[in-house]
Amino acid sequence: MVMGPTHAMSGAAVGLAVAQILPAQWGGVTTIPDALMFAGIAAGGALLPDLDSPQATVSRSFGPLSQGLSRVVENASQTFVNLTRSRKDPYCRNGHRTATHTLWFALGTGAAAAALMSAFGKAAAVALLFVLLGLAIRGLLPEWSKKADWLVITGVSALVAWAAWQWAPNSGSGVVMGSAVTIGVLTHLAGDFITKRGIPLLAPLPLGRQRWRNLGTPKPLRIAAAGPTDKVLLTAFTLMVLVQLYLVITGTTIAQQSLVPALTESKLRWWPAL
Ligand SMILES: [Zn+2]
């Protein structure tokens, strides 16, 4: 499932689930706007690895700015591969699906986001939401956003970020909100892991005599990027998001029903407990 909508939707689905499960004692979110914000950051994080492809729709989210950044990411990734590759790894001519498609990228981006949010609190969380939401909208609606000017996407992201600034009390800790980025990136990696090409998940750790070997599911279980399985997954994740949105917005979280009984009726509400 390398298609943008599936990446964005799976990030939102997993993000919503984690937002409901993480207990408040661990710094988990305790209000509905914060749970939605967590999911928004995860959905955008699920597009982040493909910023290494200047051709990808997601790289056009913020016009020339994100395209320029994308070129930098692609070149840096390519240089990194060629600096760290073993003699058995082929010379890298294109940085796509390399450095940003590793476990370390998932952990590093989450740690950076957590550090920012721990230092600057809500301002950093809202700023990050703004940037990642732009990526999520591009990912989710590639056809619509192809026609819409990038300024429209930027405007929509800014509007949602403004709403978050107004209504989200920022109840989650910096570490928890930062983990939303890691969750998003990991969801992206899982999606690419099951495609024909796979990803260099643990690179540049040596695997046999190679450092940048692609890993993936066993061959018969791999899917075509834009094939029918992608559509099935997209439908499944969309349903998961809708059901969870209903549960979150009505205050009936899945956590209450089965996973964590300790999260009682006060786990998620519009405002933090007084
Ligand atoms: Zn990818």
PDB file of C-alpha atoms and ligand atoms in Angstrom:
ATOM      1  CA  MET A   1       0.000   0.000   0.000  1.00  0.00           C
ATOM      2  CA  VAL A   2       2.269   2.760  -1.119  1.00  0.00           C
ATOM      3  CA  MET A   3      -0.650   4.913  -2.208  1.00  0.00           C
ATOM      4  CA  GLY A   4      -1.003   8.199  -0.326  1.00  0.00           C
ATOM      5  CA  PRO A   5      -4.623   7.803   0.818  1.00  0.00           C
ATOM      6  CA  THR A   6      -3.903   4.400   2.382  1.00  0.00           C
ATOM      7  CA  HIS A   7      -0.820   5.746   4.157  1.00  0.00           C
ATOM      8  CA  ALA A   8      -2.706   8.745   5.558  1.00  0.00           C
ATOM      9  CA  MET A   9      -5.779   6.734   6.537  1.00  0.00           C
ATOM     10  CA  SER A  10      -3.779   3.965   8.240  1.00  0.00           C
ATOM     11  CA  GLY A  11      -1.808   6.605  10.184  1.00  0.00           C
ATOM     12  CA  ALA A  12      -5.066   8.201  11.337  1.00  0.00           C
ATOM     13  CA  ALA A  13      -6.561   4.805  12.291  1.00  0.00           C
ATOM     14  CA  VAL A  14      -3.543   3.705  14.330  1.00  0.00           C
ATOM     15  CA  GLY A  15      -3.133   7.204  15.809  1.00  0.00           C
ATOM     16  CA  LEU A  16      -6.755   7.275  16.981  1.00  0.00           C
ATOM     17  CA  ALA A  17      -6.398   3.837  18.560  1.00  0.00           C
ATOM     18  CA  VAL A  18      -3.210   4.755  20.437  1.00  0.00           C
ATOM     19  CA  ALA A  19      -4.688   8.094  21.594  1.00  0.00           C
ATOM     20  CA  GLN A  20      -7.507   6.177  23.266  1.00  0.00           C
ATOM     21  CA  ILE A  21      -5.376   3.428  24.745  1.00  0.00           C
ATOM     22  CA  LEU A  22      -2.501   5.422  26.313  1.00  0.00           C
ATOM     23  CA  PRO A  23      -3.386   5.961  29.982  1.00  0.00           C
ATOM     24  CA  ALA A  24      -3.406   9.473  31.397  1.00  0.00           C
ATOM     25  CA  GLN A  25      -0.782   8.418  33.992  1.00  0.00           C
ATOM     26  CA  TRP A  26       1.666   7.892  31.135  1.00  0.00           C
ATOM     27  CA  GLY A  27       0.957  11.354  29.777  1.00  0.00           C
ATOM     28  CA  GLY A  28      -1.840  10.215  27.475  1.00  0.00           C
ATOM     29  CA  VAL A  29      -4.386  12.717  26.154  1.00  0.00           C
ATOM     30  CA  THR A  30      -7.514  13.258  28.240  1.00  0.00           C
ATOM     31  CA  THR A  31      -9.638  15.452  25.998  1.00  0.00           C
ATOM     32  CA  ILE A  32     -11.359  14.832  22.683  1.00  0.00           C
ATOM     33  CA  PRO A  33      -9.658  17.704  20.747  1.00  0.00           C
ATOM     34  CA  ASP A  34      -6.271  16.425  21.912  1.00  0.00           C
ATOM     35  CA  ALA A  35      -7.129  12.881  20.776  1.00  0.00           C
ATOM     36  CA  LEU A  36      -8.035  14.268  17.330  1.00  0.00           C
ATOM     37  CA  MET A  37      -4.835  16.297  17.270  1.00  0.00           C
ATOM     38  CA  PHE A  38      -2.803  13.192  18.113  1.00  0.00           C
ATOM     39  CA  ALA A  39      -4.485  11.353  15.219  1.00  0.00           C
ATOM     40  CA  GLY A  40      -3.843  14.304  12.873  1.00  0.00           C
ATOM     41  CA  ILE A  41      -0.132  14.307  13.723  1.00  0.00           C
ATOM     42  CA  ALA A  42       0.036  10.524  13.210  1.00  0.00           C
ATOM     43  CA  ALA A  43      -1.779  10.799   9.844  1.00  0.00           C
ATOM     44  CA  GLY A  44       0.722  13.422   8.648  1.00  0.00           C
ATOM     45  CA  GLY A  45       3.629  11.445  10.081  1.00  0.00           C
ATOM     46  CA  ALA A  46       2.470   8.575   7.892  1.00  0.00           C
ATOM     47  CA  LEU A  47       3.376  10.667   4.820  1.00  0.00           C
ATOM     48  CA  LEU A  48       6.674  11.995   6.164  1.00  0.00           C
ATOM     49  CA  PRO A  49       8.969   9.228   4.783  1.00  0.00           C
ATOM     50  CA  ASP A  50       7.921   9.998   1.196  1.00  0.00           C
ATOM     51  CA  LEU A  51       9.290  13.534   1.468  1.00  0.00           C
ATOM     52  CA  ASP A  52      12.377  11.817   0.025  1.00  0.00           C
ATOM     53  CA  SER A  53      10.662  11.816  -3.370  1.00  0.00           C
ATOM     54  CA  PRO A  54      10.391  15.273  -5.008  1.00  0.00           C
ATOM     55  CA  GLN A  55       7.963  13.740  -7.543  1.00  0.00           C
ATOM     56  CA  ALA A  56       5.529  12.515  -4.887  1.00  0.00           C
ATOM     57  CA  THR A  57       2.312  14.514  -4.430  1.00  0.00           C
ATOM     58  CA  VAL A  58       3.109  14.901  -0.763  1.00  0.00           C
ATOM     59  CA  SER A  59       6.231  16.887  -1.596  1.00  0.00           C
ATOM     60  CA  ARG A  60       4.019  19.528  -3.215  1.00  0.00           C
ATOM     61  CA  SER A  61       2.018  20.113  -0.003  1.00  0.00           C
ATOM     62  CA  PHE A  62       3.588  23.480   0.689  1.00  0.00           C
ATOM     63  CA  GLY A  63       4.586  24.392  -2.871  1.00  0.00           C
ATOM     64  CA  PRO A  64       8.204  25.338  -3.597  1.00  0.00           C
ATOM     65  CA  LEU A  65       9.071  25.181   0.102  1.00  0.00           C
ATOM     66  CA  SER A  66       8.293  21.481   0.580  1.00  0.00           C
ATOM     67  CA  GLN A  67       9.622  20.642  -2.901  1.00  0.00           C
ATOM     68  CA  GLY A  68      12.938  22.271  -2.039  1.00  0.00           C
ATOM     69  CA  LEU A  69      13.033  20.396   1.261  1.00  0.00           C
ATOM     70  CA  SER A  70      12.200  17.180  -0.535  1.00  0.00           C
ATOM     71  CA  ARG A  71      15.157  17.627  -2.886  1.00  0.00           C
ATOM     72  CA  VAL A  72      17.446  18.176   0.100  1.00  0.00           C
ATOM     73  CA  VAL A  73      16.069  15.042   1.826  1.00  0.00           C
ATOM     74  CA  GLU A  74      16.486  12.952  -1.333  1.00  0.00           C
ATOM     75  CA  ASN A  75      20.074  14.093  -1.901  1.00  0.00           C
ATOM     76  CA  ALA A  76      21.034  13.698   1.755  1.00  0.00           C
ATOM     77  CA  SER A  77      19.546  10.178   1.811  1.00  0.00           C
ATOM     78  CA  GLN A  78      21.439   9.220  -1.340  1.00  0.00           C
ATOM     79  CA  THR A  79      24.724  10.554   0.086  1.00  0.00           C
ATOM     80  CA  PHE A  80      24.085   8.726   3.359  1.00  0.00           C
ATOM     81  CA  VAL A  81      23.504   5.407   1.575  1.00  0.00           C
ATOM     82  CA  ASN A  82      26.645   5.776  -0.516  1.00  0.00           C
ATOM     83  CA  LEU A  83      28.729   6.696   2.548  1.00  0.00           C
ATOM     84  CA  THR A  84      27.506   3.732   4.582  1.00  0.00           C
ATOM     85  CA  ARG A  85      26.952   1.019   1.962  1.00  0.00           C
ATOM     86  CA  SER A  86      29.055  -2.111   1.876  1.00  0.00           C
ATOM     87  CA  ARG A  87      30.800  -3.367  -1.281  1.00  0.00           C
ATOM     88  CA  LYS A  88      27.888  -5.738  -1.824  1.00  0.00           C
ATOM     89  CA  ASP A  89      25.320  -2.928  -1.897  1.00  0.00           C
ATOM     90  CA  PRO A  90      24.755  -1.339  -5.295  1.00  0.00           C
ATOM     91  CA  TYR A  91      25.647   2.345  -5.763  1.00  0.00           C
ATOM     92  CA  CYS A  92      22.605   4.456  -4.859  1.00  0.00           C
ATOM     93  CA  ARG A  93      21.412   6.803  -7.621  1.00  0.00           C
ATOM     94  CA  ASN A  94      18.144   7.867  -6.029  1.00  0.00           C
ATOM     95  CA  GLY A  95      17.591   8.376  -2.308  1.00  0.00           C
ATOM     96  CA  HIS A  96      13.890   7.408  -2.372  1.00  0.00           C
ATOM     97  CA  ARG A  97      12.955   4.607   0.045  1.00  0.00           C
ATOM     98  CA  THR A  98      16.278   4.637   1.835  1.00  0.00           C
ATOM     99  CA  ALA A  99      17.193   6.632   4.966  1.00  0.00           C
ATOM    100  CA  THR A 100      13.653   7.867   5.694  1.00  0.00           C
ATOM    101  CA  HIS A 101      12.333   4.318   5.444  1.00  0.00           C
ATOM    102  CA  THR A 102      14.252   2.956   8.434  1.00  0.00           C
ATOM    103  CA  LEU A 103      13.331   2.291  12.052  1.00  0.00           C
ATOM    104  CA  TRP A 104      15.884   4.946  13.088  1.00  0.00           C
ATOM    105  CA  PHE A 105      14.076   7.628  11.106  1.00  0.00           C
ATOM    106  CA  ALA A 106      10.821   6.694  12.883  1.00  0.00           C
ATOM    107  CA  LEU A 107      12.482   6.944  16.294  1.00  0.00           C
ATOM    108  CA  GLY A 108      14.536  10.051  15.451  1.00  0.00           C
ATOM    109  CA  THR A 109      11.634  12.129  14.100  1.00  0.00           C
ATOM    110  CA  GLY A 110       9.486  11.172  17.099  1.00  0.00           C
ATOM    111  CA  ALA A 111      12.283  12.062  19.527  1.00  0.00           C
ATOM    112  CA  ALA A 112      12.832  15.420  17.799  1.00  0.00           C
ATOM    113  CA  ALA A 113       9.080  16.167  17.928  1.00  0.00           C
ATOM    114  CA  ALA A 114       8.931  15.128  21.595  1.00  0.00           C
ATOM    115  CA  ALA A 115      11.892  17.387  22.444  1.00  0.00           C
ATOM    116  CA  LEU A 116      10.267  20.335  20.653  1.00  0.00           C
ATOM    117  CA  MET A 117       6.916  19.780  22.326  1.00  0.00           C
ATOM    118  CA  SER A 118       8.456  19.270  25.762  1.00  0.00           C
ATOM    119  CA  ALA A 119      10.381  22.542  25.370  1.00  0.00           C
ATOM    120  CA  PHE A 120       7.749  24.719  23.715  1.00  0.00           C
ATOM    121  CA  GLY A 121       4.484  23.005  24.729  1.00  0.00           C
ATOM    122  CA  LYS A 122       1.293  23.733  22.865  1.00  0.00           C
ATOM    123  CA  ALA A 123       2.875  26.182  20.398  1.00  0.00           C
ATOM    124  CA  ALA A 124       5.166  23.416  19.085  1.00  0.00           C
ATOM    125  CA  ALA A 125       2.328  20.879  19.016  1.00  0.00           C
ATOM    126  CA  VAL A 126       0.108  23.198  16.991  1.00  0.00           C
ATOM    127  CA  ALA A 127       2.959  24.159  14.621  1.00  0.00           C
ATOM    128  CA  LEU A 128       3.715  20.485  14.021  1.00  0.00           C
ATOM    129  CA  LEU A 129       0.038  19.739  13.468  1.00  0.00           C
ATOM    130  CA  PHE A 130      -0.065  22.507  10.838  1.00  0.00           C
ATOM    131  CA  VAL A 131       2.888  21.093   8.882  1.00  0.00           C
ATOM    132  CA  LEU A 132       1.878  17.435   9.142  1.00  0.00           C
ATOM    133  CA  LEU A 133      -1.765  18.118   8.359  1.00  0.00           C
ATOM    134  CA  GLY A 134      -0.677  19.663   5.066  1.00  0.00           C
ATOM    135  CA  LEU A 135       1.033  16.380   4.226  1.00  0.00           C
ATOM    136  CA  ALA A 136      -1.978  14.358   5.424  1.00  0.00           C
ATOM    137  CA  ILE A 137      -4.446  16.301   3.244  1.00  0.00           C
ATOM    138  CA  ARG A 138      -2.224  15.869   0.191  1.00  0.00           C
ATOM    139  CA  GLY A 139      -1.896  12.196   0.965  1.00  0.00           C
ATOM    140  CA  LEU A 140      -5.559  11.651   1.640  1.00  0.00           C
ATOM    141  CA  LEU A 141      -6.980  13.609  -1.294  1.00  0.00           C
ATOM    142  CA  PRO A 142      -4.390  13.452  -4.072  1.00  0.00           C
ATOM    143  CA  GLU A 143      -6.933  14.091  -6.834  1.00  0.00           C
ATOM    144  CA  TRP A 144      -8.568  17.040  -5.122  1.00  0.00           C
ATOM    145  CA  SER A 145      -5.273  18.528  -4.009  1.00  0.00           C
ATOM    146  CA  LYS A 146      -3.844  18.188  -7.515  1.00  0.00           C
ATOM    147  CA  LYS A 147      -6.458  20.679  -8.677  1.00  0.00           C
ATOM    148  CA  ALA A 148      -6.420  22.816  -5.558  1.00  0.00           C
ATOM    149  CA  ASP A 149      -3.567  25.266  -5.326  1.00  0.00           C
ATOM    150  CA  TRP A 150      -1.026  24.463  -2.596  1.00  0.00           C
ATOM    151  CA  LEU A 151      -2.071  27.706  -0.959  1.00  0.00           C
ATOM    152  CA  VAL A 152      -5.543  26.196  -0.403  1.00  0.00           C
ATOM    153  CA  ILE A 153      -4.011  23.202   1.380  1.00  0.00           C
ATOM    154  CA  THR A 154      -1.855  25.525   3.455  1.00  0.00           C
ATOM    155  CA  GLY A 155      -4.962  27.563   4.313  1.00  0.00           C
ATOM    156  CA  VAL A 156      -6.978  24.497   5.364  1.00  0.00           C
ATOM    157  CA  SER A 157      -4.090  23.246   7.535  1.00  0.00           C
ATOM    158  CA  ALA A 158      -3.738  26.689   9.107  1.00  0.00           C
ATOM    159  CA  LEU A 159      -7.478  26.789   9.861  1.00  0.00           C
ATOM    160  CA  VAL A 160      -7.399  23.405  11.619  1.00  0.00           C
ATOM    161  CA  ALA A 161      -4.227  24.392  13.497  1.00  0.00           C
ATOM    162  CA  TRP A 162      -5.978  27.595  14.607  1.00  0.00           C
ATOM    163  CA  ALA A 163      -8.954  25.514  15.831  1.00  0.00           C
ATOM    164  CA  ALA A 164      -6.531  23.280  17.737  1.00  0.00           C
ATOM    165  CA  TRP A 165      -4.940  26.361  19.282  1.00  0.00           C
ATOM    166  CA  GLN A 166      -8.403  27.523  20.414  1.00  0.00           C
ATOM    167  CA  TRP A 167      -9.898  24.257  21.587  1.00  0.00           C
ATOM    168  CA  ALA A 168      -7.210  21.678  22.322  1.00  0.00           C
ATOM    169  CA  PRO A 169      -5.960  22.104  25.914  1.00  0.00           C
ATOM    170  CA  ASN A 170      -2.778  20.119  25.143  1.00  0.00           C
ATOM    171  CA  SER A 171      -3.439  17.501  27.820  1.00  0.00           C
ATOM    172  CA  GLY A 172      -0.899  14.966  26.510  1.00  0.00           C
ATOM    173  CA  SER A 173       2.766  15.113  27.521  1.00  0.00           C
ATOM    174  CA  GLY A 174       5.426  16.204  25.014  1.00  0.00           C
ATOM    175  CA  VAL A 175       6.745  12.659  24.810  1.00  0.00           C
ATOM    176  CA  VAL A 176       3.293  11.215  24.085  1.00  0.00           C
ATOM    177  CA  MET A 177       2.486  13.844  21.447  1.00  0.00           C
ATOM    178  CA  GLY A 178       5.918  13.299  19.871  1.00  0.00           C
ATOM    179  CA  SER A 179       5.271   9.560  19.762  1.00  0.00           C
ATOM    180  CA  ALA A 180       2.407  10.308  17.363  1.00  0.00           C
ATOM    181  CA  VAL A 181       5.061  11.101  14.722  1.00  0.00           C
ATOM    182  CA  THR A 182       6.845   7.787  15.332  1.00  0.00           C
ATOM    183  CA  ILE A 183       3.521   5.941  15.136  1.00  0.00           C
ATOM    184  CA  GLY A 184       2.716   7.634  11.818  1.00  0.00           C
ATOM    185  CA  VAL A 185       6.140   6.867  10.326  1.00  0.00           C
ATOM    186  CA  LEU A 186       5.972   3.245  11.528  1.00  0.00           C
ATOM    187  CA  THR A 187       2.546   2.852   9.915  1.00  0.00           C
ATOM    188  CA  HIS A 188       4.036   4.144   6.655  1.00  0.00           C
ATOM    189  CA  LEU A 189       6.924   1.697   6.930  1.00  0.00           C
ATOM    190  CA  ALA A 190       4.507  -1.195   7.561  1.00  0.00           C
ATOM    191  CA  GLY A 191       2.640  -0.184   4.402  1.00  0.00           C
ATOM    192  CA  ASP A 192       5.799  -0.146   2.278  1.00  0.00           C
ATOM    193  CA  PHE A 193       7.101  -3.322   3.937  1.00  0.00           C
ATOM    194  CA  ILE A 194       4.330  -5.397   2.338  1.00  0.00           C
ATOM    195  CA  THR A 195       4.908  -4.057  -1.192  1.00  0.00           C
ATOM    196  CA  LYS A 196       7.010  -5.805  -3.845  1.00  0.00           C
ATOM    197  CA  ARG A 197      10.110  -3.714  -3.228  1.00  0.00           C
ATOM    198  CA  GLY A 198      10.198  -3.734   0.600  1.00  0.00           C
ATOM    199  CA  ILE A 199      12.258  -1.273   2.681  1.00  0.00           C
ATOM    200  CA  PRO A 200      15.753  -1.173   4.267  1.00  0.00           C
ATOM    201  CA  LEU A 201      14.177  -1.216   7.763  1.00  0.00           C
ATOM    202  CA  LEU A 202      17.358  -1.696   9.802  1.00  0.00           C
ATOM    203  CA  ALA A 203      19.952  -0.095   7.491  1.00  0.00           C
ATOM    204  CA  PRO A 204      22.787   0.649   7.811  1.00  0.00           C
ATOM    205  CA  LEU A 205      23.102  -2.268  10.255  1.00  0.00           C
ATOM    206  CA  PRO A 206      24.863  -5.103   8.411  1.00  0.00           C
ATOM    207  CA  LEU A 207      22.573  -7.932   7.299  1.00  0.00           C
ATOM    208  CA  GLY A 208      24.756 -10.666   5.921  1.00  0.00           C
ATOM    209  CA  ARG A 209      27.242  -8.813   3.720  1.00  0.00           C
ATOM    210  CA  GLN A 210      24.890  -5.996   2.876  1.00  0.00           C
ATOM    211  CA  ARG A 211      23.892  -2.888   4.771  1.00  0.00           C
ATOM    212  CA  TRP A 212      21.077  -1.553   2.604  1.00  0.00           C
ATOM    213  CA  ARG A 213      19.191  -4.720   1.751  1.00  0.00           C
ATOM    214  CA  ASN A 214      15.438  -4.290   1.449  1.00  0.00           C
ATOM    215  CA  LEU A 215      13.337  -6.315   3.839  1.00  0.00           C
ATOM    216  CA  GLY A 216       9.712  -7.260   3.351  1.00  0.00           C
ATOM    217  CA  THR A 217       7.058  -9.870   3.834  1.00  0.00           C
ATOM    218  CA  PRO A 218       7.590 -13.269   2.126  1.00  0.00           C
ATOM    219  CA  LYS A 219       7.216 -12.934  -1.665  1.00  0.00           C
ATOM    220  CA  PRO A 220       3.702 -14.460  -2.028  1.00  0.00           C
ATOM    221  CA  LEU A 221       2.357 -12.019   0.573  1.00  0.00           C
ATOM    222  CA  ARG A 222       3.653  -8.900  -1.146  1.00  0.00           C
ATOM    223  CA  ILE A 223       1.171  -6.614  -2.868  1.00  0.00           C
ATOM    224  CA  ALA A 224       1.278  -4.269  -5.857  1.00  0.00           C
ATOM    225  CA  ALA A 225       1.427  -0.598  -4.886  1.00  0.00           C
ATOM    226  CA  ALA A 226      -1.761   0.478  -6.647  1.00  0.00           C
ATOM    227  CA  GLY A 227      -3.486  -2.917  -6.846  1.00  0.00           C
ATOM    228  CA  PRO A 228      -6.809  -4.196  -5.464  1.00  0.00           C
ATOM    229  CA  THR A 229      -5.322  -5.032  -2.031  1.00  0.00           C
ATOM    230  CA  ASP A 230      -4.509  -1.343  -1.625  1.00  0.00           C
ATOM    231  CA  LYS A 231      -8.216  -0.539  -2.179  1.00  0.00           C
ATOM    232  CA  VAL A 232      -9.300  -3.176   0.355  1.00  0.00           C
ATOM    233  CA  LEU A 233      -6.851  -1.813   2.939  1.00  0.00           C
ATOM    234  CA  LEU A 234      -7.978   1.758   2.294  1.00  0.00           C
ATOM    235  CA  THR A 235     -11.619   0.736   2.834  1.00  0.00           C
ATOM    236  CA  ALA A 236     -10.760  -1.156   6.019  1.00  0.00           C
ATOM    237  CA  PHE A 237      -8.757   1.751   7.479  1.00  0.00           C
ATOM    238  CA  THR A 238     -11.480   4.237   6.520  1.00  0.00           C
ATOM    239  CA  LEU A 239     -14.052   2.141   8.399  1.00  0.00           C
ATOM    240  CA  MET A 240     -11.696   1.917  11.393  1.00  0.00           C
ATOM    241  CA  VAL A 241     -11.297   5.695  11.398  1.00  0.00           C
ATOM    242  CA  LEU A 242     -15.064   6.296  11.145  1.00  0.00           C
ATOM    243  CA  VAL A 243     -15.921   3.859  13.948  1.00  0.00           C
ATOM    244  CA  GLN A 244     -13.197   5.286  16.174  1.00  0.00           C
ATOM    245  CA  LEU A 245     -14.191   8.875  15.404  1.00  0.00           C
ATOM    246  CA  TYR A 246     -17.696   7.997  16.533  1.00  0.00           C
ATOM    247  CA  LEU A 247     -16.356   6.404  19.725  1.00  0.00           C
ATOM    248  CA  VAL A 248     -14.016   9.304  20.467  1.00  0.00           C
ATOM    249  CA  ILE A 249     -16.502  12.063  19.739  1.00  0.00           C
ATOM    250  CA  THR A 250     -19.279  10.460  21.767  1.00  0.00           C
ATOM    251  CA  GLY A 251     -16.834   9.832  24.610  1.00  0.00           C
ATOM    252  CA  THR A 252     -17.305   6.059  24.341  1.00  0.00           C
ATOM    253  CA  THR A 253     -13.746   4.992  23.696  1.00  0.00           C
ATOM    254  CA  ILE A 254     -12.763   1.516  22.619  1.00  0.00           C
ATOM    255  CA  ALA A 255     -10.436   1.586  25.614  1.00  0.00           C
ATOM    256  CA  GLN A 256     -13.394   1.776  27.961  1.00  0.00           C
ATOM    257  CA  GLN A 257     -15.115  -1.151  26.360  1.00  0.00           C
ATOM    258  CA  SER A 258     -12.387  -3.709  26.390  1.00  0.00           C
ATOM    259  CA  LEU A 259      -8.701  -2.853  26.231  1.00  0.00           C
ATOM    260  CA  VAL A 260      -7.974  -0.870  29.359  1.00  0.00           C
ATOM    261  CA  PRO A 261     -10.790  -1.082  31.902  1.00  0.00           C
ATOM    262  CA  ALA A 262      -9.059   1.497  34.115  1.00  0.00           C
ATOM    263  CA  LEU A 263      -9.925   4.182  31.592  1.00  0.00           C
ATOM    264  CA  THR A 264     -13.372   4.969  32.852  1.00  0.00           C
ATOM    265  CA  GLU A 265     -15.972   7.390  31.547  1.00  0.00           C
ATOM    266  CA  SER A 266     -13.780  10.384  32.354  1.00  0.00           C
ATOM    267  CA  LYS A 267     -10.931   9.261  30.045  1.00  0.00           C
ATOM    268  CA  LEU A 268     -11.966  11.371  27.115  1.00  0.00           C
ATOM    269  CA  ARG A 269     -14.079  14.468  27.288  1.00  0.00           C
ATOM    270  CA  TRP A 270     -14.072  17.849  25.675  1.00  0.00           C
ATOM    271  CA  TRP A 271     -12.281  19.523  28.573  1.00  0.00           C
ATOM    272  CA  PRO A 272      -9.692  18.185  31.014  1.00  0.00           C
ATOM    273  CA  ALA A 273     -10.985  17.060  34.392  1.00  0.00           C
ATOM    274  CA  LEU A 274     -10.997  19.881  36.914  1.00  0.00           C
TER     275      LEU A 274
HETATM  276 ZN    ZN B   1       7.328   5.186   1.267  1.00  0.00          ZN
END
